[in-house]
PDB file of N, CA, C and O and ligand atoms in Angstrom:
ATOM      1  N   MET A 117     155.295 -43.412 -20.335  1.00 56.00           N
ATOM      2  CA  MET A 117     156.519 -42.514 -21.180  1.00 56.00           C
ATOM      3  C   MET A 117     157.293 -43.291 -21.827  1.00 56.00           C
ATOM      4  O   MET A 117     157.692 -44.533 -20.726  1.00 56.00           O
ATOM      5  N   THR A 118     157.943 -43.848 -22.196  1.00 66.00           N
ATOM      6  CA  THR A 118     159.304 -44.496 -23.066  1.00 66.00           C
ATOM      7  C   THR A 118     160.643 -43.847 -22.600  1.00 66.00           C
ATOM      8  O   THR A 118     160.748 -42.835 -21.964  1.00 66.00           O
ATOM      9  N   GLU A 119     161.529 -44.809 -22.294  1.00 70.00           N
ATOM     10  CA  GLU A 119     162.663 -44.957 -21.689  1.00 70.00           C
ATOM     11  C   GLU A 119     163.497 -43.097 -21.797  1.00 70.00           C
ATOM     12  O   GLU A 119     163.698 -42.454 -21.490  1.00 70.00           O
ATOM     13  N   LEU A 120     162.668 -42.833 -23.463  1.00 76.00           N
ATOM     14  CA  LEU A 120     163.569 -41.990 -24.343  1.00 76.00           C
ATOM     15  C   LEU A 120     162.949 -41.076 -24.135  1.00 76.00           C
ATOM     16  O   LEU A 120     163.796 -39.585 -24.185  1.00 76.00           O
ATOM     17  N   THR A 121     161.908 -40.845 -23.680  1.00 82.00           N
ATOM     18  CA  THR A 121     161.437 -38.999 -23.337  1.00 82.00           C
ATOM     19  C   THR A 121     161.605 -39.133 -22.070  1.00 82.00           C
ATOM     20  O   THR A 121     161.246 -38.032 -21.498  1.00 82.00           O
ATOM     21  N   LYS A 122     161.779 -40.022 -21.437  1.00 84.00           N
ATOM     22  CA  LYS A 122     161.858 -40.524 -19.153  1.00 84.00           C
ATOM     23  C   LYS A 122     163.131 -39.607 -19.265  1.00 84.00           C
ATOM     24  O   LYS A 122     164.077 -39.354 -20.168  1.00 84.00           O
ATOM     25  N   ASN A 123     162.763 -37.788 -18.179  1.00 84.00           N
ATOM     26  CA  ASN A 123     163.644 -36.886 -17.985  1.00 84.00           C
ATOM     27  C   ASN A 123     164.818 -38.059 -17.384  1.00 84.00           C
ATOM     28  O   ASN A 123     164.654 -38.584 -15.461  1.00 84.00           O
ATOM     29  N   PRO A 124     166.067 -37.948 -16.921  1.00 83.00           N
ATOM     30  CA  PRO A 124     167.368 -39.129 -16.459  1.00 83.00           C
ATOM     31  C   PRO A 124     167.680 -38.174 -15.287  1.00 83.00           C
ATOM     32  O   PRO A 124     168.331 -38.623 -14.919  1.00 83.00           O
ATOM     33  N   PHE A 125     166.800 -37.055 -15.698  1.00 86.00           N
ATOM     34  CA  PHE A 125     167.729 -36.034 -13.928  1.00 86.00           C
ATOM     35  C   PHE A 125     166.440 -35.956 -12.988  1.00 86.00           C
ATOM     36  O   PHE A 125     165.374 -36.405 -13.388  1.00 86.00           O
ATOM     37  N   ASN A 126     166.883 -35.950 -11.960  1.00 85.00           N
ATOM     38  CA  ASN A 126     165.713 -35.278 -10.559  1.00 85.00           C
ATOM     39  C   ASN A 126     166.103 -33.807 -10.367  1.00 85.00           C
ATOM     40  O   ASN A 126     167.780 -33.585  -9.866  1.00 85.00           O
ATOM     41  N   PHE A 127     165.871 -33.186 -10.327  1.00 85.00           N
ATOM     42  CA  PHE A 127     165.536 -31.376  -9.269  1.00 85.00           C
ATOM     43  C   PHE A 127     165.249 -31.156  -8.592  1.00 85.00           C
ATOM     44  O   PHE A 127     163.934 -31.549  -8.102  1.00 85.00           O
ATOM     45  N   GLY A 128     165.392 -30.740  -7.690  1.00 86.00           N
ATOM     46  CA  GLY A 128     165.014 -30.111  -6.239  1.00 86.00           C
ATOM     47  C   GLY A 128     165.374 -30.722  -5.120  1.00 86.00           C
ATOM     48  O   GLY A 128     166.224 -30.271  -4.391  1.00 86.00           O
ATOM     49  N   ASP A 129     164.709 -32.006  -5.240  1.00 91.00           N
ATOM     50  CA  ASP A 129     165.319 -33.261  -3.722  1.00 91.00           C
ATOM     51  C   ASP A 129     166.564 -33.576  -3.666  1.00 91.00           C
ATOM     52  O   ASP A 129     167.257 -33.867  -5.266  1.00 91.00           O
ATOM     53  N   PRO A 130     167.270 -33.466  -2.580  1.00 94.00           N
ATOM     54  CA  PRO A 130     168.273 -34.364  -3.384  1.00 94.00           C
ATOM     55  C   PRO A 130     168.210 -35.627  -4.026  1.00 94.00           C
ATOM     56  O   PRO A 130     167.094 -36.210  -3.422  1.00 94.00           O
ATOM     57  N   VAL A 131     169.192 -36.251  -3.977  1.00 94.00           N
ATOM     58  CA  VAL A 131     168.944 -37.493  -5.020  1.00 94.00           C
ATOM     59  C   VAL A 131     170.057 -38.430  -4.522  1.00 94.00           C
ATOM     60  O   VAL A 131     170.706 -38.686  -3.905  1.00 94.00           O
ATOM     61  N   GLN A 132     169.262 -39.996  -4.662  1.00 94.00           N
ATOM     62  CA  GLN A 132     169.666 -40.718  -4.148  1.00 94.00           C
ATOM     63  C   GLN A 132     170.036 -42.460  -5.712  1.00 94.00           C
ATOM     64  O   GLN A 132     169.265 -41.940  -6.721  1.00 94.00           O
ATOM     65  N   GLY A 133     170.940 -43.089  -5.735  1.00 92.00           N
ATOM     66  CA  GLY A 133     170.614 -43.947  -6.317  1.00 92.00           C
ATOM     67  C   GLY A 133     170.802 -43.854  -7.845  1.00 92.00           C
ATOM     68  O   GLY A 133     172.317 -43.174  -7.679  1.00 92.00           O
ATOM     69  N   ARG A 134     169.966 -43.977  -8.666  1.00 91.00           N
ATOM     70  CA  ARG A 134     170.254 -43.862 -10.171  1.00 91.00           C
ATOM     71  C   ARG A 134     170.410 -42.736 -10.549  1.00 91.00           C
ATOM     72  O   ARG A 134     171.188 -41.934 -11.818  1.00 91.00           O
ATOM     73  N   TYR A 135     170.192 -41.903  -9.673  1.00 93.00           N
ATOM     74  CA  TYR A 135     170.115 -40.212  -9.736  1.00 93.00           C
ATOM     75  C   TYR A 135     171.234 -39.586  -9.250  1.00 93.00           C
ATOM     76  O   TYR A 135     171.806 -37.870 -10.185  1.00 93.00           O
ATOM     77  N   TYR A 136     172.176 -40.358  -8.674  1.00 96.00           N
ATOM     78  CA  TYR A 136     173.003 -39.437  -8.345  1.00 96.00           C
ATOM     79  C   TYR A 136     174.855 -39.918  -8.774  1.00 96.00           C
ATOM     80  O   TYR A 136     175.166 -41.107  -9.255  1.00 96.00           O
ATOM     81  N   TYR A 137     175.233 -38.897  -9.341  1.00 96.00           N
ATOM     82  CA  TYR A 137     176.346 -39.037  -9.681  1.00 96.00           C
ATOM     83  C   TYR A 137     177.787 -38.885  -8.674  1.00 96.00           C
ATOM     84  O   TYR A 137     177.685 -38.529  -8.131  1.00 96.00           O
ATOM     85  N   PRO A 138     178.683 -39.877  -8.833  1.00 97.00           N
ATOM     86  CA  PRO A 138     179.563 -40.742  -7.482  1.00 97.00           C
ATOM     87  C   PRO A 138     180.899 -38.810  -7.970  1.00 97.00           C
ATOM     88  O   PRO A 138     180.534 -38.875  -8.612  1.00 97.00           O
ATOM     89  N   ARG A 139     181.002 -38.477  -5.830  1.00 97.00           N
ATOM     90  CA  ARG A 139     181.896 -37.841  -6.194  1.00 97.00           C
ATOM     91  C   ARG A 139     182.391 -38.280  -5.677  1.00 97.00           C
ATOM     92  O   ARG A 139     183.430 -38.409  -4.430  1.00 97.00           O
ATOM     93  N   ASN A 140     183.566 -39.225  -6.173  1.00 97.00           N
ATOM     94  CA  ASN A 140     184.726 -39.447  -5.583  1.00 97.00           C
ATOM     95  C   ASN A 140     185.929 -39.187  -5.024  1.00 97.00           C
ATOM     96  O   ASN A 140     186.017 -39.785  -3.662  1.00 97.00           O
ATOM     97  N   GLN A 141     186.506 -38.315  -5.911  1.00 98.00           N
ATOM     98  CA  GLN A 141     187.056 -37.123  -4.906  1.00 98.00           C
ATOM     99  C   GLN A 141     186.919 -36.657  -3.372  1.00 98.00           C
ATOM    100  O   GLN A 141     187.602 -36.865  -2.571  1.00 98.00           O
ATOM    101  N   LEU A 142     186.017 -36.170  -3.722  1.00 98.00           N
ATOM    102  CA  LEU A 142     184.652 -35.189  -2.652  1.00 98.00           C
ATOM    103  C   LEU A 142     184.934 -36.828  -1.444  1.00 98.00           C
ATOM    104  O   LEU A 142     185.576 -36.064   0.255  1.00 98.00           O
ATOM    105  N   SER A 143     184.188 -37.535  -2.042  1.00 97.00           N
ATOM    106  CA  SER A 143     184.160 -38.415  -0.574  1.00 97.00           C
ATOM    107  C   SER A 143     185.591 -39.117   0.248  1.00 97.00           C
ATOM    108  O   SER A 143     185.315 -39.124   1.155  1.00 97.00           O
ATOM    109  N   HIS A 144     186.180 -39.440  -0.527  1.00 97.00           N
ATOM    110  CA  HIS A 144     187.785 -39.884  -0.436  1.00 97.00           C
ATOM    111  C   HIS A 144     188.536 -39.031   0.581  1.00 97.00           C
ATOM    112  O   HIS A 144     188.773 -39.935   1.627  1.00 97.00           O
ATOM    113  N   THR A 145     188.043 -38.014   0.628  1.00 98.00           N
ATOM    114  CA  THR A 145     188.915 -36.490   1.393  1.00 98.00           C
ATOM    115  C   THR A 145     187.870 -36.605   2.372  1.00 98.00           C
ATOM    116  O   THR A 145     188.570 -36.205   3.722  1.00 98.00           O
ATOM    117  N   VAL A 146     186.357 -36.658   2.505  1.00 98.00           N
ATOM    118  CA  VAL A 146     185.596 -36.460   3.949  1.00 98.00           C
ATOM    119  C   VAL A 146     185.746 -38.116   4.524  1.00 98.00           C
ATOM    120  O   VAL A 146     186.169 -37.631   5.221  1.00 98.00           O
ATOM    121  N   LYS A 147     186.055 -38.562   3.616  1.00 97.00           N
ATOM    122  CA  LYS A 147     186.077 -40.067   4.950  1.00 97.00           C
ATOM    123  C   LYS A 147     187.746 -40.208   5.411  1.00 97.00           C
ATOM    124  O   LYS A 147     187.881 -40.484   6.393  1.00 97.00           O
ATOM    125  N   GLN A 148     188.872 -39.539   4.713  1.00 97.00           N
ATOM    126  CA  GLN A 148     189.634 -39.679   5.467  1.00 97.00           C
ATOM    127  C   GLN A 148     189.533 -38.863   6.905  1.00 97.00           C
ATOM    128  O   GLN A 148     189.846 -39.278   7.495  1.00 97.00           O
ATOM    129  N   PHE A 149     189.024 -37.244   6.854  1.00 97.00           N
ATOM    130  CA  PHE A 149     188.860 -36.969   7.547  1.00 97.00           C
ATOM    131  C   PHE A 149     188.120 -37.105   8.889  1.00 97.00           C
ATOM    132  O   PHE A 149     188.295 -36.966   9.979  1.00 97.00           O
ATOM    133  N   LEU A 150     186.709 -38.234   8.474  1.00 95.00           N
ATOM    134  CA  LEU A 150     186.448 -38.900   9.446  1.00 95.00           C
ATOM    135  C   LEU A 150     186.923 -40.193  10.270  1.00 95.00           C
ATOM    136  O   LEU A 150     186.543 -40.303  11.346  1.00 95.00           O
ATOM    137  N   GLU A 151     187.634 -40.562   9.588  1.00 94.00           N
ATOM    138  CA  GLU A 151     188.411 -41.672  10.107  1.00 94.00           C
ATOM    139  C   GLU A 151     189.246 -41.057  11.077  1.00 94.00           C
ATOM    140  O   GLU A 151     189.631 -42.106  12.323  1.00 94.00           O
ATOM    141  N   ASN A 152     189.376 -39.813  11.202  1.00 97.00           N
ATOM    142  CA  ASN A 152     190.896 -39.828  11.800  1.00 97.00           C
ATOM    143  C   ASN A 152     190.183 -38.441  12.862  1.00 97.00           C
ATOM    144  O   ASN A 152     190.673 -37.689  13.385  1.00 97.00           O
ATOM    145  N   ARG A 153     188.487 -38.838  12.926  1.00 97.00           N
ATOM    146  CA  ARG A 153     188.135 -38.116  13.989  1.00 97.00           C
ATOM    147  C   ARG A 153     187.815 -36.822  13.914  1.00 97.00           C
ATOM    148  O   ARG A 153     187.535 -36.300  15.019  1.00 97.00           O
ATOM    149  N   VAL A 154     187.823 -36.496  12.664  1.00 98.00           N
ATOM    150  CA  VAL A 154     187.739 -34.305  12.634  1.00 98.00           C
ATOM    151  C   VAL A 154     186.683 -34.443  11.695  1.00 98.00           C
ATOM    152  O   VAL A 154     186.321 -35.491  11.530  1.00 98.00           O
ATOM    153  N   HIS A 155     186.336 -33.438  12.997  1.00 97.00           N
ATOM    154  CA  HIS A 155     184.577 -33.160  12.414  1.00 97.00           C
ATOM    155  C   HIS A 155     185.005 -32.652  10.757  1.00 97.00           C
ATOM    156  O   HIS A 155     185.664 -31.882  10.628  1.00 97.00           O
ATOM    157  N   VAL A 156     183.718 -32.450  10.116  1.00 97.00           N
ATOM    158  CA  VAL A 156     183.560 -31.720   9.012  1.00 97.00           C
ATOM    159  C   VAL A 156     182.649 -30.904   8.694  1.00 97.00           C
ATOM    160  O   VAL A 156     181.185 -31.759   9.097  1.00 97.00           O
ATOM    161  N   VAL A 157     182.247 -30.293   8.192  1.00 97.00           N
ATOM    162  CA  VAL A 157     181.135 -29.261   8.318  1.00 97.00           C
ATOM    163  C   VAL A 157     181.215 -28.702   6.977  1.00 97.00           C
ATOM    164  O   VAL A 157     182.338 -28.106   5.483  1.00 97.00           O
ATOM    165  N   LEU A 158     179.882 -29.400   6.252  1.00 97.00           N
ATOM    166  CA  LEU A 158     180.433 -29.082   4.290  1.00 97.00           C
ATOM    167  C   LEU A 158     179.133 -27.482   4.439  1.00 97.00           C
ATOM    168  O   LEU A 158     177.994 -27.017   4.879  1.00 97.00           O
ATOM    169  N   MET A 159     180.023 -26.719   3.749  1.00 97.00           N
ATOM    170  CA  MET A 159     179.235 -25.274   3.751  1.00 97.00           C
ATOM    171  C   MET A 159     179.321 -25.448   1.637  1.00 97.00           C
ATOM    172  O   MET A 159     180.101 -25.104   0.989  1.00 97.00           O
ATOM    173  N   GLY A 160     177.945 -24.142   1.605  1.00 96.00           N
ATOM    174  CA  GLY A 160     177.605 -24.344  -0.305  1.00 96.00           C
ATOM    175  C   GLY A 160     176.504 -23.326   0.081  1.00 96.00           C
ATOM    176  O   GLY A 160     175.705 -23.443   1.024  1.00 96.00           O
ATOM    177  N   PRO A 161     176.314 -22.858  -1.291  1.00 95.00           N
ATOM    178  CA  PRO A 161     175.230 -22.721  -1.126  1.00 95.00           C
ATOM    179  C   PRO A 161     173.633 -23.850  -1.886  1.00 95.00           C
ATOM    180  O   PRO A 161     174.618 -25.068  -1.644  1.00 95.00           O
ATOM    181  N   ARG A 162     172.853 -23.259  -1.739  1.00 94.00           N
ATOM    182  CA  ARG A 162     171.526 -24.401  -1.462  1.00 94.00           C
ATOM    183  C   ARG A 162     171.459 -25.056  -3.205  1.00 94.00           C
ATOM    184  O   ARG A 162     172.142 -24.194  -4.134  1.00 94.00           O
ATOM    185  N   ARG A 163     171.436 -26.484  -3.376  1.00 94.00           N
ATOM    186  CA  ARG A 163     171.021 -26.773  -4.358  1.00 94.00           C
ATOM    187  C   ARG A 163     172.392 -27.270  -4.843  1.00 94.00           C
ATOM    188  O   ARG A 163     172.626 -27.523  -6.181  1.00 94.00           O
ATOM    189  N   PHE A 164     173.422 -27.431  -4.423  1.00 95.00           N
ATOM    190  CA  PHE A 164     174.802 -27.458  -4.871  1.00 95.00           C
ATOM    191  C   PHE A 164     175.227 -29.276  -4.686  1.00 95.00           C
ATOM    192  O   PHE A 164     176.363 -29.704  -5.101  1.00 95.00           O
ATOM    193  N   GLY A 165     174.187 -30.229  -3.830  1.00 96.00           N
ATOM    194  CA  GLY A 165     174.567 -31.514  -4.251  1.00 96.00           C
ATOM    195  C   GLY A 165     174.885 -31.925  -2.488  1.00 96.00           C
ATOM    196  O   GLY A 165     175.550 -32.918  -2.407  1.00 96.00           O
ATOM    197  N   LYS A 166     174.945 -30.838  -1.451  1.00 97.00           N
ATOM    198  CA  LYS A 166     176.149 -31.076   0.102  1.00 97.00           C
ATOM    199  C   LYS A 166     174.789 -32.222   0.452  1.00 97.00           C
ATOM    200  O   LYS A 166     175.464 -33.710   1.054  1.00 97.00           O
ATOM    201  N   THR A 167     173.233 -32.361   0.527  1.00 97.00           N
ATOM    202  CA  THR A 167     172.298 -33.289   1.388  1.00 97.00           C
ATOM    203  C   THR A 167     172.962 -34.472   0.915  1.00 97.00           C
ATOM    204  O   THR A 167     172.910 -35.388   0.793  1.00 97.00           O
ATOM    205  N   SER A 168     173.113 -34.534  -0.829  1.00 97.00           N
ATOM    206  CA  SER A 168     172.959 -35.432  -1.873  1.00 97.00           C
ATOM    207  C   SER A 168     173.969 -36.344  -1.241  1.00 97.00           C
ATOM    208  O   SER A 168     174.387 -37.904  -0.914  1.00 97.00           O
ATOM    209  N   PHE A 169     174.758 -35.947  -1.160  1.00 98.00           N
ATOM    210  CA  PHE A 169     176.148 -36.641  -0.787  1.00 98.00           C
ATOM    211  C   PHE A 169     176.779 -36.702  -0.065  1.00 98.00           C
ATOM    212  O   PHE A 169     177.409 -37.593   0.329  1.00 98.00           O
ATOM    213  N   VAL A 170     176.068 -36.457   1.519  1.00 98.00           N
ATOM    214  CA  VAL A 170     175.876 -36.812   2.764  1.00 98.00           C
ATOM    215  C   VAL A 170     175.869 -38.352   2.866  1.00 98.00           C
ATOM    216  O   VAL A 170     175.505 -38.856   3.355  1.00 98.00           O
ATOM    217  N   LEU A 171     173.817 -37.933   2.303  1.00 97.00           N
ATOM    218  CA  LEU A 171     172.967 -39.469   1.849  1.00 97.00           C
ATOM    219  C   LEU A 171     174.076 -40.777   1.485  1.00 97.00           C
ATOM    220  O   LEU A 171     174.114 -41.587   2.426  1.00 97.00           O
ATOM    221  N   ASP A 172     174.671 -39.980   0.362  1.00 97.00           N
ATOM    222  CA  ASP A 172     175.449 -41.145  -0.349  1.00 97.00           C
ATOM    223  C   ASP A 172     176.728 -41.424   0.836  1.00 97.00           C
ATOM    224  O   ASP A 172     177.494 -42.761   0.825  1.00 97.00           O
ATOM    225  N   LEU A 173     177.050 -41.037   0.956  1.00 97.00           N
ATOM    226  CA  LEU A 173     178.401 -41.000   2.628  1.00 97.00           C
ATOM    227  C   LEU A 173     177.931 -41.942   3.161  1.00 97.00           C
ATOM    228  O   LEU A 173     178.695 -43.274   3.794  1.00 97.00           O
ATOM    229  N   PHE A 174     176.834 -41.706   3.872  1.00 95.00           N
ATOM    230  CA  PHE A 174     176.143 -42.530   5.403  1.00 95.00           C
ATOM    231  C   PHE A 174     175.869 -44.070   3.940  1.00 95.00           C
ATOM    232  O   PHE A 174     176.125 -45.045   4.456  1.00 95.00           O
ATOM    233  N   THR A 175     175.225 -44.147   3.327  1.00 96.00           N
ATOM    234  CA  THR A 175     175.061 -45.373   2.202  1.00 96.00           C
ATOM    235  C   THR A 175     176.484 -45.923   2.682  1.00 96.00           C
ATOM    236  O   THR A 175     176.750 -47.305   2.526  1.00 96.00           O
ATOM    237  N   GLN A 176     177.381 -45.737   2.174  1.00 95.00           N
ATOM    238  CA  GLN A 176     178.952 -45.964   1.730  1.00 95.00           C
ATOM    239  C   GLN A 176     179.611 -46.639   3.241  1.00 95.00           C
ATOM    240  O   GLN A 176     180.041 -47.666   3.285  1.00 95.00           O
ATOM    241  N   LEU A 177     179.098 -46.084   3.760  1.00 95.00           N
ATOM    242  CA  LEU A 177     179.965 -46.182   5.119  1.00 95.00           C
ATOM    243  C   LEU A 177     179.030 -47.258   5.822  1.00 95.00           C
ATOM    244  O   LEU A 177     179.810 -48.440   6.677  1.00 95.00           O
ATOM    245  N   GLU A 178     177.560 -47.375   5.587  1.00 96.00           N
ATOM    246  CA  GLU A 178     176.845 -48.457   5.922  1.00 96.00           C
ATOM    247  C   GLU A 178     177.356 -49.659   5.344  1.00 96.00           C
ATOM    248  O   GLU A 178     177.087 -50.893   6.411  1.00 96.00           O
ATOM    249  N   LYS A 179     177.242 -49.993   4.365  1.00 95.00           N
ATOM    250  CA  LYS A 179     178.291 -50.339   3.441  1.00 95.00           C
ATOM    251  C   LYS A 179     179.013 -51.389   4.144  1.00 95.00           C
ATOM    252  O   LYS A 179     179.679 -52.710   4.351  1.00 95.00           O
ATOM    253  N   ALA A 180     180.073 -50.134   4.189  1.00 92.00           N
ATOM    254  CA  ALA A 180     181.681 -50.482   4.849  1.00 92.00           C
ATOM    255  C   ALA A 180     181.377 -51.152   6.136  1.00 92.00           C
ATOM    256  O   ALA A 180     182.686 -51.551   6.652  1.00 92.00           O
ATOM    257  N   GLY A 181     180.221 -51.121   6.792  1.00 89.00           N
ATOM    258  CA  GLY A 181     179.890 -51.602   8.356  1.00 89.00           C
ATOM    259  C   GLY A 181     180.270 -50.615   8.992  1.00 89.00           C
ATOM    260  O   GLY A 181     180.713 -51.001  10.329  1.00 89.00           O
TER     261      GLY A 181
HETATM  262  N1  ADP B   7     175.619 -35.754  -7.308  1.00 51.24           N
HETATM  263  C1  ADP B   7     175.123 -35.561  -7.916  1.00 51.24           C
HETATM  264  N2  ADP B   7     174.319 -35.768  -8.833  1.00 51.24           N
HETATM  265  C2  ADP B   7     173.225 -35.773  -9.639  1.00 51.24           C
HETATM  266  N3  ADP B   7     172.414 -34.625  -9.484  1.00 51.24           N
HETATM  267  C3  ADP B   7     172.974 -34.243  -8.506  1.00 51.24           C
HETATM  268  C4  ADP B   7     174.297 -34.299  -7.418  1.00 51.24           C
HETATM  269  N4  ADP B   7     174.149 -33.617  -6.397  1.00 51.24           N
HETATM  270  C5  ADP B   7     173.095 -32.860  -6.925  1.00 51.24           C
HETATM  271  N5  ADP B   7     172.019 -32.949  -7.633  1.00 51.24           N
HETATM  272  C6  ADP B   7     171.022 -31.940  -8.132  1.00 51.24           C
HETATM  273  O1  ADP B   7     171.051 -30.785  -7.106  1.00 51.24           O
HETATM  274  C7  ADP B   7     169.810 -30.908  -6.542  1.00 51.24           C
HETATM  275  C8  ADP B   7     169.773 -30.423  -4.627  1.00 51.24           C
HETATM  276  O2  ADP B   7     170.644 -30.819  -4.248  1.00 51.24           O
HETATM  277  P1  ADP B   7     171.492 -30.937  -2.202  1.00 51.24           P
HETATM  278  O3  ADP B   7     171.430 -32.657  -2.551  1.00 51.24           O
HETATM  279  O4  ADP B   7     169.487 -31.044  -2.637  1.00 51.24           O
HETATM  280  O5  ADP B   7     171.430 -30.115  -2.497  1.00 51.24           O
HETATM  281  P2  ADP B   7     171.970 -29.138  -1.309  1.00 51.24           P
HETATM  282  O6  ADP B   7     171.933 -29.954   0.125  1.00 51.24           O
HETATM  283  O7  ADP B   7     172.661 -28.549  -1.475  1.00 51.24           O
HETATM  284  O8  ADP B   7     170.605 -27.831  -1.228  1.00 51.24           O
HETATM  285  C9  ADP B   7     169.449 -32.735  -6.566  1.00 51.24           C
HETATM  286  O9  ADP B   7     167.764 -31.975  -6.530  1.00 51.24           O
HETATM  287  C10 ADP B   7     169.799 -32.688  -8.127  1.00 51.24           C
HETATM  288  O10 ADP B   7     168.989 -32.365  -8.847  1.00 51.24           O
HETATM  289 MG1   MG B   8     170.202 -29.686   1.775  1.00 51.24          MG
END
């Protein structure tokens, strides 16, 4: 398949890396809660990006040490 016909999206499973569209405002807010030792529960319908969001947050926190 050429680059043009490849699907740039990934549906179904949690997305990471180049398939993940950053949610900066949300991750900023959630990080502030976690830094203050406030437990956070993510609630939402399935397939709204909860798992992808948490995986990205872990990656960010790991990078930050
Ligand atoms: N930030 C995002 N960037 C790109 N695609 C996303 C994003 N969040 C969710 N998706 C899309 O939604 C689908 C389901 O995401 P997922 O993290 O598994 O949701 P949930 O855990 O809420 O069920 C992914 O396969 C992807 O197609
Ligand atoms: Mg999930």
